[in-house]
Amino acid sequence: MKSEFTPPIGKISNINGQCISLLGNDIDTDRIIPARFLKCVNFDSLGESVFEDDRKTLKGKHPFDLEKNKNASILVVNSNFGCGSSREHAPQALIRWGIKAIIGESFADIFYSNCIAIGIPCFTLPKKSIEEIQNYCDNQFLFLEINLKSSLAKSKDLNFNLEIKESSRKMFLSGEWDATSTLLENKNLIEKKFNQLPYIKFNTNFL
Amino acid sequence: MSQDTLFDKVWDLHKVSSLPGGSDQIFIGLHLIHEVTSPQAFGALKDKNLKVKFPERTVATVDHIVPTDNQSRPFKDNLAEQMIETLEKNCLEHKIKFFNIGSGNQGIVHVVAPELGLTQPGMTIACGDSHTSTHGAFGSIAFGIGTSQVRDVLATQTIAINKLKVRQIWCDKKLSNGVFAKDLVLHIIHKLGVKAGVGFAYEFAGPAIDELSMEERMTICNMSIEGGARCGYINPDDKTFSYIKNKLCAPKSEHWDKALTWWESLKSDENSIYDDVIKLDASKVEPTVTWGITPSQSISINQQIPFLDDLSSNDKLIAKEAYEYMSFKPGQLIKDTPVDVCFIGSCTNGRISDLRVAAKVLKGKKVSKNVKAFAVPGSEKVATEAKQEGLDQIFKDSGFQWREPGCSMCLAMNSDKLIGNQVSASSSNRNFKGRQGSPSGRTLLMSPAMVAAAAVNGKVSDVREFIN
């Protein structure tokens, strides 16, 4: 884990880094960051607790504890990664550990939007390609250069056409993935919508 | 792409703009917050020098970290105390209504909003909690969001989100005696799997759904997310409207009539188009129990834990993990599995009807001496109602501990936790590894009636032997 965490800002068009492979389907956000670490009012210290229980169980053999992975930044996972709880603490813990992008077979919806909202692009690849990357990572270092414009991931030996939702790809390239300012630009439309909604008028007992 | 479903109608009504790239800006009619996922959002507002745009559209309560044994302040746990203080401070500063402990309206956020009449048909509802799908039981479009989106709702009352597809899950016939909404939703998740709902909203419909009470419908929609669907909903009907009528925040007098007229117009058209339709026969559902580490790994009470060869290639990997973690052998019966802890509560099954049905099983019986059993009402209102009906006494007489309202051992953020590899029979929603507070703790999900039966026998039991 990096000692100094600098959150990403602005346009994200290239991510270069070493892959770290984590095997398993349906890895839920309770496993990424167990609930006891949610007792906090900021995200600062979450990086060290990422996968805490899984890592303890594997006594140093968890991918996040292997010496060879200590500088890795591209996480490679299987299907339905990040299912369960909506806790943004999960991607916040991953990004603080050093993860800058995730490639997987598939992602849970809320986890995916949380990743986008904090600047972690999530890409998908078919099961076969994921397995190819994971097997490669077992034996040697895999450095990938990801280009968001072309959605290509390149390395010395392997090349992949990554999939990413078009809306997310555009947001990263334009730097608008931090949605607040984009949403605020429509403040007149928001007011108009508020005044049009039927239930605003009859909810006089609303708090 | 779906057309003319309730989901489409509510989505279109709340759409503020199409954003570059293809997502939509959606107005959030009701925003619910709690102590765990909001502090960083308020922090981000401060950093960006922003205010809460519509403070009257956000309502707060405290649920995840509250102790259920002694709620006097300051809490024994310093971190928990810090979290409730931060929420109190943020609500005060931004003029947000906060239902604190002792207000009479505190409780699990997804229990509290419906019982206050805040949850209404046709609304969009968001909360930094995945079980926000619960509110879809009223014909609202409700979904969980992360902290960055909580920040966006506070700052703009809108979020950027891609429109979901709609899958109708048609439940034919009706549930048989001794089978509950929890069994039905576990059955649905088992049939479809934990990721089938990714990218979808689930519309639950059909005679079996129409038959359910509002509280049972909430149990169904609550667990949509366990099937991967961020949002689940049911078309509103007379049961929905009479549930809301006269609730604290419900429309009153002439406003009620206007609301009712609008609500009655809100439903999926008869010839609406769905992205997918699944049909199942609810009369075939039996009391259902999970045996593994995802909510789809469930079987009927009289079934065996599946063999690897019976499973699809996709399910094999997680099944192997589950056998090992749960110490179960393929082919083993789930019935008669000894349990150490029994938990009745949570946003899935911590409502008054859940306590009533469990009390019916427990009346005149004793909890097995090997079992630690506790009941945690979903809200202060549920607790009060239960006491008025004498349910708390039935629980206590049987040997259950009767606790104060909160999320408790559903996710074990307070001191209610499993120890070591204890087995818990739980009315909650997730059986993930470590979910109930011990990294090796084992959770068997089931209906509250089944939890009560397990508590009495000290092992997984068929509740139909108690009530039929």
XYZ file of C-alpha atoms in Angstrom:
675
model
C 0.000 0.000 0.000
C 1.196 3.447 -0.846
C 1.992 5.659 2.101
C 0.680 8.805 0.410
C -2.692 8.595 -1.294
C -3.497 11.121 -3.986
C -7.015 10.813 -5.385
C -7.306 10.931 -9.184
C -8.488 14.243 -10.643
C -9.597 15.309 -14.110
C -9.224 13.394 -17.339
C -8.236 9.747 -17.146
C -7.105 8.411 -20.514
C -4.211 6.052 -19.811
C -3.577 3.599 -17.008
C -0.318 1.697 -16.974
C 0.470 -0.796 -14.290
C 1.129 -4.277 -13.059
C -1.802 -6.689 -12.821
C -2.829 -8.413 -9.606
C -5.093 -11.411 -10.024
C -7.781 -12.314 -7.497
C -9.657 -15.555 -8.174
C -13.299 -16.145 -7.303
C -16.861 -15.355 -8.365
C -19.319 -13.288 -6.287
C -16.674 -11.632 -4.113
C -18.870 -9.319 -2.026
C -18.110 -5.932 -0.521
C -18.199 -7.399 3.009
C -15.133 -9.388 1.990
C -13.450 -6.404 0.333
C -13.918 -4.398 3.539
C -15.564 -6.092 6.554
C -18.281 -4.037 8.295
C -16.245 -3.350 11.437
C -13.996 -1.053 9.363
C -17.009 1.043 8.376
C -16.900 2.624 11.802
C -15.222 5.766 10.571
C -16.179 9.265 9.455
C -13.613 9.407 6.626
C -12.054 6.872 4.241
C -8.401 7.615 5.104
C -7.324 4.451 6.883
C -9.240 1.861 4.814
C -6.363 0.861 2.503
C -4.599 -1.289 5.075
C -7.797 -3.222 5.917
C -8.761 -4.231 2.383
C -9.655 -7.978 2.336
C -8.648 -8.115 6.014
C -10.446 -11.378 6.900
C -9.525 -13.207 3.683
C -5.892 -12.149 4.142
C -5.792 -13.349 7.757
C -7.265 -16.695 6.724
C -4.634 -17.159 4.003
C -1.742 -16.168 6.318
C 0.368 -14.175 3.875
C -0.657 -16.073 0.753
C -3.461 -13.716 -0.310
C -2.601 -11.889 -3.572
C -2.728 -8.574 -1.688
C 0.030 -9.828 0.639
C 2.412 -11.277 -1.949
C 5.677 -9.375 -2.283
C 5.505 -9.557 -6.077
C 2.181 -7.688 -6.088
C 3.094 -4.834 -3.804
C 3.306 -2.302 -6.638
C 0.403 -3.718 -8.682
C -2.395 -1.347 -9.668
C -4.675 -3.208 -12.104
C -6.925 -5.713 -10.357
C -8.118 -8.693 -12.404
C -11.219 -10.455 -11.078
C -13.920 -12.934 -12.105
C -17.693 -12.516 -12.209
C -20.091 -10.394 -10.127
C -17.246 -8.697 -8.296
C -18.389 -6.276 -5.580
C -21.865 -7.734 -4.995
C -23.798 -7.055 -1.803
C -23.591 -3.921 0.294
C -23.480 -0.473 -1.355
C -20.560 0.605 0.851
C -18.297 2.902 -1.139
C -15.734 1.976 1.496
C -14.964 -1.061 -0.707
C -13.598 0.802 -3.767
C -12.194 3.456 -1.418
C -10.167 0.718 0.321
C -8.999 -0.677 -3.038
C -7.934 2.718 -4.407
C -6.040 3.486 -1.207
C -4.227 0.154 -1.441
C -3.101 1.219 -4.907
C -5.720 -0.098 -7.348
C -6.262 2.274 -10.295
C -8.374 0.103 -12.615
C -10.240 -3.214 -12.471
C -10.709 -5.762 -15.243
C -13.287 -8.465 -14.604
C -15.842 -10.824 -16.135
C -18.644 -8.730 -14.587
C -19.347 -6.283 -11.763
C -22.259 -5.684 -9.405
C -24.215 -2.512 -10.266
C -23.704 -0.373 -7.178
C -20.025 -1.321 -6.856
C -19.533 -0.367 -10.503
C -21.098 3.089 -10.067
C -19.111 3.665 -6.882
C -15.882 2.875 -8.759
C -16.762 5.269 -11.572
C -17.665 7.978 -9.063
C -14.220 7.852 -7.446
C -12.193 7.446 -10.633
C -11.572 3.700 -10.942
C -12.414 2.537 -14.486
C -13.903 -0.980 -14.531
C -13.495 -2.969 -17.736
C -14.959 -6.310 -18.718
C -13.500 -9.153 -20.740
C -14.881 -12.601 -21.560
C -14.186 -15.388 -19.058
C -11.553 -16.938 -21.345
C -9.476 -13.763 -21.585
C -9.703 -13.199 -17.828
C -8.452 -16.738 -17.252
C -5.625 -16.118 -19.708
C -4.538 -13.031 -17.763
C -4.907 -14.790 -14.415
C -2.821 -17.775 -15.560
C -0.165 -15.457 -16.925
C -0.057 -13.529 -13.605
C 0.489 -16.776 -11.689
C 3.866 -17.268 -13.344
C 5.176 -13.843 -14.256
C 4.674 -10.128 -13.994
C 2.084 -8.697 -16.352
C 2.328 -4.994 -17.086
C -0.618 -3.594 -19.034
C -0.923 -0.282 -20.816
C -4.599 0.609 -20.964
C -5.772 3.259 -23.388
C -9.281 4.499 -22.672
C -9.645 6.171 -26.058
C -9.158 2.935 -27.954
C -10.183 0.598 -25.063
C -7.063 -1.418 -25.821
C -4.898 -3.099 -23.208
C -1.406 -3.984 -24.382
C 1.517 -5.821 -22.910
C 4.690 -7.473 -24.180
C 2.873 -10.754 -24.883
C -0.879 -10.115 -24.635
C -3.337 -7.667 -26.174
C -7.001 -7.252 -25.337
C -9.990 -5.236 -26.529
C -11.543 -4.140 -23.270
C -15.238 -3.405 -22.860
C -16.434 -0.434 -20.848
C -19.837 1.300 -20.756
C -19.733 4.107 -23.283
C -21.085 6.592 -20.702
C -18.229 5.744 -18.309
C -15.570 5.877 -21.034
C -16.709 9.334 -22.119
C -16.828 10.586 -18.533
C -13.240 9.496 -17.874
C -11.951 11.000 -21.120
C -13.701 14.312 -20.504
C -12.900 14.368 -16.782
C -16.618 14.520 -15.869
C -16.656 11.285 -13.859
C -16.849 13.384 -10.725
C -20.518 14.033 -11.464
C -21.424 16.825 -9.028
C -20.392 19.724 -11.246
C -22.070 18.238 -14.333
C -25.294 17.770 -12.384
C -25.132 21.292 -10.964
C -24.928 22.782 -14.440
C -28.611 21.894 -14.833
C -29.793 23.690 -11.727
C -32.597 25.454 -13.592
C -33.828 22.152 -14.971
C -33.674 20.655 -11.461
C -35.877 23.463 -10.091
C -38.287 23.011 -12.978
C -38.497 19.252 -12.376
C -39.089 19.806 -8.664
C -42.021 22.098 -9.434
C -43.516 19.631 -11.924
C -43.586 16.581 -9.673
C -47.189 15.847 -8.655
C -46.352 14.578 -5.176
C -44.495 17.687 -4.040
C -47.852 19.506 -3.985
C -49.826 17.006 -1.990
C -47.114 16.150 0.477
C -47.854 19.024 2.804
C -47.190 16.826 5.823
C -43.810 15.882 4.492
C -41.006 16.801 6.792
C -36.092 -1.962 -24.206
C -38.973 -1.841 -21.732
C -41.980 0.383 -22.406
C -44.924 1.588 -20.331
C -43.949 -0.306 -17.209
C -44.246 1.489 -13.868
C -40.464 1.697 -13.922
C -40.468 3.510 -17.280
C -43.183 5.908 -16.137
C -41.506 6.864 -12.867
C -38.103 7.115 -14.559
C -39.436 9.444 -17.275
C -41.266 11.567 -14.731
C -38.035 12.141 -12.772
C -35.666 12.567 -15.679
C -34.031 15.995 -15.551
C -31.696 15.626 -18.530
C -29.764 13.225 -20.726
C -26.110 13.448 -19.790
C -23.237 13.296 -22.250
C -22.329 9.654 -22.732
C -25.808 8.239 -22.314
C -26.655 8.224 -18.625
C -29.634 10.149 -17.253
C -29.868 12.799 -14.588
C -32.651 11.619 -12.294
C -34.405 13.686 -9.622
C -34.602 11.936 -6.248
C -37.955 12.510 -4.552
C -36.929 11.149 -1.170
C -33.398 10.822 0.143
C -32.783 8.760 3.267
C -29.510 8.929 5.164
C -27.888 7.162 8.101
C -24.657 7.383 10.056
C -22.450 5.011 8.043
C -22.516 6.241 4.456
C -23.267 9.958 4.963
C -20.356 11.535 6.932
C -17.920 11.458 4.017
C -20.644 12.893 1.746
C -21.156 15.871 4.066
C -17.350 16.191 4.216
C -17.217 16.354 0.415
C -19.914 19.053 0.358
C -17.800 21.113 2.709
C -14.690 20.575 0.554
C -16.596 21.752 -2.501
C -18.223 24.609 -0.620
C -21.722 23.361 -1.479
C -25.009 23.423 0.425
C -27.789 20.871 0.701
C -30.089 21.797 -2.178
C -33.446 20.551 -0.808
C -32.936 19.778 2.910
C -36.663 18.955 3.282
C -36.292 16.043 0.819
C -33.723 14.277 3.028
C -34.609 12.388 6.196
C -32.120 10.815 8.609
C -32.103 8.117 11.234
C -29.441 6.091 13.013
C -29.440 2.315 12.722
C -26.262 0.469 11.731
C -24.017 1.212 14.698
C -26.542 1.556 17.523
C -26.098 -0.848 20.428
C -29.189 -2.950 21.089
C -28.504 -3.675 24.753
C -27.781 -0.275 26.264
C -28.533 2.779 24.176
C -27.637 5.398 26.791
C -25.254 8.079 25.593
C -22.380 8.329 25.162
C -22.232 4.846 23.621
C -19.636 2.541 25.141
C -18.036 2.242 21.716
C -16.208 5.530 21.052
C -16.273 5.126 17.281
C -20.021 4.472 17.297
C -20.506 7.552 19.475
C -18.393 9.615 17.085
C -20.543 8.463 14.164
C -23.885 9.346 15.771
C -22.487 12.719 16.900
C -21.321 13.440 13.352
C -24.793 12.669 11.995
C -26.432 14.836 14.666
C -24.098 17.704 13.823
C -24.579 17.369 10.061
C -28.377 17.234 10.333
C -28.445 20.251 12.603
C -26.113 22.251 10.379
C -27.994 21.449 7.172
C -31.519 21.531 8.691
C -32.265 17.892 7.945
C -34.976 16.097 9.902
C -33.305 13.471 12.091
C -35.147 10.698 13.929
C -32.796 10.055 16.803
C -32.955 7.362 19.463
C -35.869 8.062 21.796
C -37.804 10.105 19.213
C -40.312 7.272 18.886
C -39.492 7.045 15.197
C -35.894 5.813 15.160
C -35.103 2.479 13.611
C -33.741 0.763 10.547
C -34.053 3.310 7.771
C -36.033 0.906 5.529
C -38.478 0.124 8.317
C -38.885 3.735 9.418
C -39.623 5.498 6.100
C -42.608 3.285 5.184
C -44.098 3.410 8.691
C -43.902 7.219 8.639
C -45.691 7.325 5.296
C -42.644 8.906 3.655
C -42.405 6.055 1.162
C -45.092 6.580 -1.483
C -45.965 5.279 -4.958
C -44.427 7.033 -7.936
C -41.471 8.493 -6.061
C -37.804 7.968 -6.695
C -36.071 7.053 -3.446
C -32.336 6.773 -2.844
C -30.267 5.943 0.213
C -26.653 4.999 0.816
C -27.680 1.440 1.533
C -28.219 -1.435 -0.874
C -31.495 -2.505 0.744
C -33.186 0.703 -0.380
C -34.901 -1.557 -2.920
C -37.305 -2.332 -0.009
C -39.305 0.827 -0.773
C -40.187 -0.513 -4.221
C -42.930 -2.494 -2.438
C -44.988 0.723 -2.613
C -44.553 1.237 -6.345
C -41.694 3.653 -5.905
C -38.429 3.304 -7.802
C -35.882 2.938 -5.038
C -32.228 1.995 -5.147
C -29.044 1.988 -3.123
C -26.260 4.445 -3.861
C -22.682 4.946 -2.687
C -21.313 7.855 -0.700
C -20.290 9.920 -3.763
C -23.859 9.692 -5.002
C -25.146 10.612 -1.514
C -23.019 13.743 -1.939
C -24.594 14.352 -5.359
C -28.128 13.981 -4.000
C -27.374 16.338 -1.124
C -25.857 18.909 -3.489
C -28.301 18.622 -6.402
C -31.166 16.260 -5.417
C -30.210 14.331 -8.576
C -27.835 11.570 -9.601
C -26.286 10.406 -12.842
C -27.431 6.848 -13.565
C -27.877 4.549 -16.557
C -31.458 3.431 -17.098
C -32.069 -0.153 -15.998
C -33.754 -2.865 -18.011
C -36.945 -4.359 -16.530
C -37.539 -8.040 -15.793
C -40.985 -9.103 -14.651
C -41.020 -11.985 -12.211
C -44.522 -13.413 -12.403
C -45.447 -15.481 -9.347
C -48.452 -17.667 -10.054
C -50.881 -19.257 -7.557
C -50.175 -18.565 -3.889
C -47.834 -19.544 -1.092
C -48.886 -22.570 0.901
C -49.350 -22.587 4.671
C -46.087 -22.224 6.610
C -44.323 -20.703 3.626
C -43.517 -16.994 3.746
C -42.366 -14.081 1.595
C -38.794 -14.792 2.680
C -39.022 -18.324 1.317
C -40.395 -16.991 -1.973
C -37.623 -14.435 -2.439
C -34.915 -16.945 -1.492
C -36.472 -19.297 -4.036
C -36.422 -16.580 -6.734
C -32.762 -15.756 -6.035
C -31.915 -19.446 -6.115
C -33.656 -19.898 -9.484
C -32.158 -16.796 -11.122
C -28.826 -16.543 -9.310
C -27.071 -13.682 -7.566
C -26.021 -11.830 -10.684
C -28.987 -12.273 -13.023
C -30.374 -8.943 -11.844
C -27.303 -6.874 -12.722
C -28.492 -4.072 -15.004
C -32.161 -4.846 -14.245
C -35.005 -3.595 -12.124
C -37.220 -6.485 -10.973
C -40.992 -6.099 -11.182
C -42.606 -8.685 -8.900
C -46.134 -9.468 -10.035
C -48.813 -12.139 -10.210
C -51.471 -13.606 -7.895
C -48.956 -14.707 -5.256
C -47.567 -11.164 -4.985
C -51.048 -9.568 -4.935
C -51.903 -11.853 -2.032
C -48.990 -10.606 0.122
C -49.333 -7.945 2.818
C -47.317 -4.725 2.453
C -44.761 -5.972 4.968
C -44.321 -9.227 3.060
C -43.941 -7.240 -0.175
C -41.185 -5.239 1.507
C -39.368 -8.494 2.310
C -39.501 -9.450 -1.372
C -38.305 -6.094 -2.728
C -35.692 -5.827 0.037
C -33.830 -8.834 -1.296
C -33.883 -7.814 -4.987
C -30.313 -6.681 -4.512
C -29.309 -10.191 -3.395
C -30.350 -11.284 -6.878
C -28.189 -8.521 -8.338
C -31.083 -6.132 -9.061
C -30.413 -2.711 -7.598
C -34.125 -1.972 -7.735
C -37.216 -4.127 -7.199
C -40.817 -2.964 -7.192
C -44.454 -3.998 -7.069
C -47.332 -2.138 -8.735
C -49.325 -0.302 -6.044
C -52.884 -1.393 -5.187
C -55.511 -0.849 -2.500
C -53.328 -2.578 0.095
C -50.593 -0.051 -0.643
C -52.928 2.909 -0.289
C -54.556 1.738 2.935
C -51.132 1.051 4.460
C -50.090 4.668 3.794
C -53.380 6.289 4.866
C -53.145 8.205 8.150
C -49.406 7.662 8.537
C -47.610 10.673 10.024
C -46.290 12.069 6.737
C -49.026 10.795 4.437
C -51.075 13.332 2.465
C -54.136 14.446 4.454
C -57.728 15.494 3.609
C -58.084 16.959 0.084
C -54.414 16.224 -0.615
C -55.109 12.564 0.129
C -57.774 12.448 -2.589
C -55.414 14.013 -5.125
C -52.648 11.642 -4.147
C -54.937 8.646 -4.404
C -56.147 9.627 -7.861
C -52.562 9.915 -9.049
C -51.409 6.716 -7.337
C -54.296 4.749 -8.839
C -53.070 5.734 -12.294
C -49.576 4.429 -11.545
C -48.964 0.913 -12.717
C -47.436 -1.020 -15.561
C -49.806 -1.043 -18.538
C -51.407 -4.348 -19.406
C -49.560 -4.406 -22.713
C -46.333 -2.949 -21.410
C -43.099 -4.362 -22.782
C -40.504 -6.003 -20.561
C -36.888 -6.802 -21.379
C -37.476 -10.213 -19.862
C -40.261 -12.177 -18.133
C -39.810 -15.119 -15.759
C -42.732 -17.161 -14.468
C -42.837 -19.392 -11.438
C -45.365 -21.322 -9.411
C -45.418 -19.946 -5.865
C -47.452 -22.887 -4.554
C -44.426 -25.138 -5.091
C -42.167 -23.076 -2.820
C -41.295 -24.750 0.466
C -39.622 -23.390 3.615
C -36.200 -22.447 2.301
C -32.804 -22.249 4.003
C -29.419 -21.151 2.694
C -26.539 -23.575 3.102
C -23.707 -21.588 1.501
C -22.041 -18.197 1.319
C -24.281 -16.440 -1.212
C -28.053 -15.931 -0.900
C -28.648 -18.092 -3.994
C -27.149 -21.147 -2.322
C -30.417 -22.267 -0.772
C -32.512 -25.435 -0.638
C -35.923 -26.484 0.645
C -35.977 -27.720 4.205
C -36.172 -31.364 3.157
C -33.538 -31.230 0.432
C -29.903 -32.283 0.491
C -27.004 -29.898 0.040
C -26.261 -30.232 -3.690
C -23.456 -32.332 -5.122
C -20.884 -30.587 -7.296
C -22.049 -32.586 -10.308
C -25.591 -31.235 -9.931
C -24.380 -27.661 -10.355
C -23.642 -25.623 -13.464
C -19.987 -24.939 -14.194
C -20.426 -21.327 -13.080
C -21.728 -22.362 -9.656
C -19.077 -24.989 -8.925
C -16.275 -22.664 -7.845
C -18.382 -20.837 -5.244
C -19.973 -24.140 -4.106
C -16.523 -25.576 -3.322
C -15.742 -22.461 -1.300
C -19.076 -22.808 0.477
C -18.643 -26.515 1.443
C -15.308 -25.681 2.986
C -16.341 -22.495 4.769
C -19.629 -23.908 6.084
C -18.154 -27.358 6.894
C -21.025 -28.989 5.003
C -20.732 -32.120 2.910
C -22.518 -32.474 -0.425
C -25.566 -34.697 0.020
C -26.000 -33.748 3.683
C -29.505 -32.745 4.821
C -29.900 -29.158 5.998
C -32.680 -30.186 8.396
C -31.419 -30.916 11.930
C -28.225 -28.870 11.467
C -27.443 -27.664 15.016
C -27.521 -23.874 15.476
C -25.760 -21.752 18.122
C -27.389 -18.365 17.614
C -30.870 -17.345 16.469
C -31.441 -13.794 15.240
C -34.797 -12.244 14.392
C -34.579 -8.725 13.009
C -33.172 -6.630 10.105
C -34.713 -4.563 7.303
C -35.742 -7.831 5.656
C -37.687 -9.343 8.554
C -37.750 -7.023 11.569
C -41.285 -5.710 11.200
C -44.311 -6.265 13.436
C -45.762 -9.052 11.282
C -42.410 -10.879 11.441
C -42.415 -10.664 15.241
C -46.050 -11.817 15.372
C -45.416 -14.927 13.323
C -42.294 -15.804 15.316
C -44.161 -15.244 18.588
C -46.883 -17.609 17.395
C -44.246 -20.337 17.015
C -42.611 -19.513 20.362
C -45.733 -19.188 22.506
C -45.585 -21.677 25.384
C -42.246 -23.084 24.231
C -38.655 -22.699 25.377
C -35.531 -21.876 23.431
C -33.097 -24.818 23.412
C -30.475 -24.503 26.145
C -27.661 -24.591 23.585
C -28.960 -21.574 21.721
C -28.472 -17.854 22.241
C -31.545 -16.235 20.753
C -32.379 -12.593 20.367
C -35.063 -10.485 18.755
C -34.312 -6.974 17.545
C -37.373 -4.931 16.500
C -36.846 -2.953 13.287
C -37.864 0.354 14.814
C -39.047 2.070 17.982
C -42.584 1.947 16.564
C -42.334 -1.806 15.964
C -41.012 -2.254 19.511
C -43.881 -0.230 20.992
C -46.490 -2.105 18.992
C -44.954 -5.438 19.956
C -45.074 -4.492 23.633
C -48.707 -3.402 23.340
C -49.525 -6.815 21.897
C -47.503 -8.602 24.576
C -45.135 -10.088 22.008
C -42.026 -8.994 23.918
C -43.255 -11.088 26.858
C -43.748 -14.164 24.674
C -40.201 -13.771 23.352
C -38.769 -13.272 26.850
C -40.747 -16.155 28.359
C -39.397 -18.456 25.693
C -35.800 -17.474 26.469
C -35.244 -14.947 23.691
C -33.440 -11.734 24.600
C -35.585 -8.723 23.724
C -33.422 -5.883 22.397
C -33.628 -2.239 21.347
C -34.129 -1.383 17.627
C -31.274 -1.321 15.109
C -29.554 -3.289 12.344
C -27.740 -5.409 14.911
C -26.377 -8.780 13.841
C -27.489 -8.488 10.222
C -24.114 -6.884 9.616
C -22.677 -6.809 13.136
C -21.410 -3.242 13.241
C -22.368 -3.072 16.916
C -21.438 -5.589 19.596
C -23.961 -8.228 18.448
C -21.650 -10.686 16.708
C -21.097 -14.360 16.151
C -18.088 -15.852 17.908
C -15.686 -18.187 16.130
C -17.421 -20.507 13.686
C -20.828 -20.392 15.383
C -23.814 -21.257 13.201
C -26.576 -18.687 13.133
C -30.173 -19.122 12.026
C -30.937 -15.614 10.848
C -33.903 -13.719 9.453
C -31.517 -11.251 7.771
C -30.475 -10.983 4.130
C -26.831 -11.971 3.683
C -24.914 -15.141 4.417
C -21.600 -13.816 3.136
C -18.380 -15.025 4.743
C -17.852 -13.075 7.956
C -21.081 -11.115 7.527
C -22.309 -11.555 11.084
C -19.182 -10.286 12.764
C -16.910 -13.333 13.048
C -14.501 -13.988 10.162
C -15.415 -17.679 10.405
C -19.072 -17.320 11.488
C -21.682 -19.256 9.509
C -25.099 -17.881 8.583
C -28.205 -19.812 7.524
C -30.816 -17.448 6.131
C -34.475 -18.305 6.654
C -37.859 -16.795 7.516
C -38.447 -15.463 11.057
C -40.878 -18.327 11.708
C -38.150 -20.806 10.749
C -35.663 -19.003 13.018
C -38.112 -19.350 15.913
C -38.543 -23.068 15.163
C -34.751 -23.506 15.026
C -34.403 -21.713 18.349
C -36.853 -24.093 20.056
C -35.359 -27.277 18.614
C -31.728 -26.070 18.694
C -31.440 -27.168 15.095
C -32.783 -26.308 11.655
C -36.442 -27.376 11.644
C -39.529 -27.348 9.475
C -41.813 -24.676 10.906
C -44.820 -26.426 9.372
C -44.484 -29.012 12.136
C -45.131 -26.183 14.631
C -48.004 -24.346 13.057
C -49.979 -26.838 11.004
